[in-house]
Amino acid sequence: MSWQPDPRGLEEVLGMLRDSSSSDSNVQKVVAQRLEQLRYNPDFLAYLSHVLIFCTTEQDSHRAVAGLLLKNSLNQRTTQSSPNDAAATAYVKSTILAGLADKDHMIRQTVASVITALLSNEDAGAWPQALEALTQAMGSEDLDIMDGAFNTLEKIAEDCPHKLDLNIQGANLLDHLVPQFINATGHASPKIRLYALQILQSLFAIRVPATTANIDSYRQALFDRASDPSSDVRRSVCAALGLMLSTRPDKLVPQMENVVSYMAYCTKDNDETVALEACEFWLTFAEDPALRDHLRPFLAQIVPLLLGGMVYSEYDLMVLDVDEEDEAVPDKETDIKPRTYGAKAHGHESNEPSSSAAGGGKSREAAERALDEDDEDDEDDEDYDDDEEGAGEWNIRKCSAAALDVMAVSFGNDLLEILLPHLKDRLFSEEWEQRESGVLALGAIAEGCIQGLEPHLPQLVPWLIQSLKDKKALVRSITCWTLGRYSSWAVQSHPEDKSLFFIPTMEGLLQMVLDGNKRVQEAGCSAFATLEEEAGIELQPYLEPILHNLTFAFNKYQQKNLLILYDALGTLADSVGSALGQPAYLDILMPPLIDRWMKLGDDDPDLIPLLECLSSVSIAAGAAFAPYTAPVYQRCVNIINTTLQAYQVFDQNPDQYDEPDRTFIVVALDLLSGLTQGIGDQVGQLVASTSPSLLHLMAVCLTHSEPPVRQSAHALLGDMAISCFALLKPAIPQIMPAVIEQIVPEPNPECISVCNNAAWAVGEIALQYASDPSPFEPFVQALIERLIPILLNTKSPKSLSENAAVTIGRIGLVCPGKVAPNLATFAQAWCTALWEIKDNEEKDSAFRGFCRMVHENPQGLSNSFVWFCNAVCKWQHPSQQLDGMFRQLLQSFKQAFGAQWDVQMSSFPPVIRERLRERYGV
């Protein structure tokens, strides 16, 4: 017998649904609690379906709530564990399809969501009645039924398209459906046309064979709908053409002139959603190097469109055009974006030149983003997806600027020739909106067009600096951003006379840091951080006025801009390094930081960026930071201890307590790393004399469930190995097994930096056993078995391969006999991993270890000798010891080869032969 509702149960459910719209918070709370209790009751699903389909006298909004609850419950119940579950689900299936014909559009949409949830949790083909009902309803003469079917199919195509890709009686369902969807793009109802286009786009995006087979008909359908009266349909056509351009450009290239004309027309559409989708097409076009030659003929047509798109819209101006001094107005919570703190990762600088010709400097926050090797998001888009360029959401202005940026990189001076006349008109326009958009465009082309712009920059940069005095705050803020993009040029131009461009740029941005308008403060502070990154140690002569300026901003800034100020101070410390360690400079810098330090509680989120800033300051200041070390150290230890205790409580009672914020542990560990690097062996006194024990807390963090915590713990372990190994040494036998566990050949993406830091820390620990390797030897085999596969794995991120190679070399320096037998396995990969990183002590120690391994097992290099020689030649400044080891090894090999040496050398590239002869006489 099929399920039937109990009248009392039905009345209770209806009562809850009615109460769900109550404005009384207590009533809402009771309803939420009761819904949570019923969520896993099988009968509850059936009641909700009954209300949605049959209780037509109820308010449609109450029925829709029932449907949404039903959909959510179905998505949370992936298995049927009892006969009651099966009966309730069977009842839902038997009733829900009737809702496709409901007269209310909202109910039909809700029914579509429920059907999609049911299908997504079933095996493909397990509910044939649904697919049969949907395909029949597609041809109904009742527009409501047809709407319900297409709405449902659109949701299925988006959420679980593979449920449609099945064979029925030997024929593929989509082979039957796709031509019908294409035909439906010409339906009289704009809703049906839109649904059909959205379905086809979802299927085309995953390259369903049926769409490929019908691609010419699909393309023609898009062209047929190009001038559709519905703006939603036109927007969908633009999106579909953009997708086709990125996946099957061969289908658009023959028609490119018509496509470009259409997209140009849509870029100026009165409906902003259509215009934005068309603008996205230009970005897609520009980002594909294979389409470069197809794009070139249309640059003169596209560039003015992009410039037009960069002018602030009326809506943006309503939100953003605030010229008064608003620095005293507290920020709203919604003004402050959630900030993700990146835990400390150990990496190596490359010998390869920077890829950015201008504007390449990044603040610390941007640099952390760029170091994330697994982040596949487009960095060019990120540059414009920021409040300082407009309202918070992605819009036509940002998309246009991003597209122009990408085109500038692709076409350089060719684009500049087209752009310059338009750009001059805007930069010198009487209308500030036009002028502002010109400044944005000038910033957008900074990287790609720097070569062609250089003759103009001696006039443009002073003009930009003058524009910092514009009465419009939006002009001042965008000028800050653009000056930041040209900060590399300002630093490098006329080094003999800094007063021409560098000092005026620096002074202009510092004035904007103290502007009375919050938006200008934000832009000025961010741009100055970029200048700091580019200028580096060249800022040293100006540190006193810079510090006075930045620290005065503490008196002016609200919460949001304080975050950027911390970033600018941290970047300054990173850039000038030990030059900051003058007591006079710390006397300026530390009082406002200490004042903030005293005001913030240990659980205040605003403490996190302050600790991050202090980490950079402590490293840069070195021993000069000593007066502040003890209280900072103790507070970090307390924060770690308190948060670990909170995790312990949470793990025992996860339903009763909120999960602690791991960021407090991460940033405290990183600050302790900074202190350890800054004050060196003095940190040992703090570790030995404070409670709770840092060694114990660090050991817990090394195996913590959160990867960023483990990552920072291993960074601290490596720093302590360098600075206070005597304290660490007794704990090594207990710590090492946990560290070795983190070194894996193919770590999960979120664990790559954990593995990276663990490998680096092991190398630092190994060096400490140079005088007596015996206590370290028991760990060598397990380490080598993990490190060599990382080195040989072509999928390993570059930084991980480099750290694995360095650590193998360092272990070989201490225990060459244990590692050398494996030399033939990894020698080539080892040499290629390290030959491009800059000369430094880590690289030097690793190569000394490699030489010791070669000395132990020269045969291990027989198949990789040319790779070793190339790595030797890549060195610019090897230490005297390493240089001697290279010379000795090469002479030994020459003697061993005998008469074959010249034959061997003749197979080497000329540059290697010449350098070996010049440097080592071989």
Short mmCIF file of C-alpha atoms in Angstrom, two decimals, residues 9 125 163-164 184 212 279 345 360 400 403 409 433 500 553 607 670 720 749 769 811 831 838 906:
data_model
loop_
_atom_site.label_atom_id
_atom_site.label_comp_id
_atom_site.label_asym_id
_atom_site.label_seq_id
_atom_site.Cartn_x
_atom_site.Cartn_y
_atom_site.Cartn_z
CA GLY A 9 1.14 14.91 11.09
CA GLY A 125 18.53 5.43 -15.76
CA LYS A 163 22.17 11.56 -15.83
CA LEU A 164 20.95 12.48 -19.32
CA ALA A 184 13.52 25.07 -29.08
CA THR A 212 29.67 18.04 -31.02
CA CYS A 279 32.95 42.09 -22.78
CA ALA A 345 56.39 28.49 3.00
CA GLY A 360 55.72 43.71 -11.50
CA SER A 400 37.30 45.87 -19.94
CA ALA A 403 40.91 42.53 -21.42
CA VAL A 409 50.78 41.88 -23.18
CA GLU A 433 34.95 60.58 -15.54
CA LEU A 500 63.42 63.35 -11.06
CA ALA A 553 48.33 56.77 9.56
CA LEU A 607 45.45 40.69 16.06
CA ASP A 670 55.06 32.31 12.02
CA MET A 720 64.87 26.43 15.59
CA PRO A 749 47.17 20.15 -3.04
CA TYR A 769 74.75 16.51 12.84
CA ILE A 811 71.82 14.66 3.95
CA CYS A 831 71.06 18.79 -11.17
CA LYS A 838 70.18 31.72 -7.17
CA SER A 906 83.15 17.21 -27.92
#
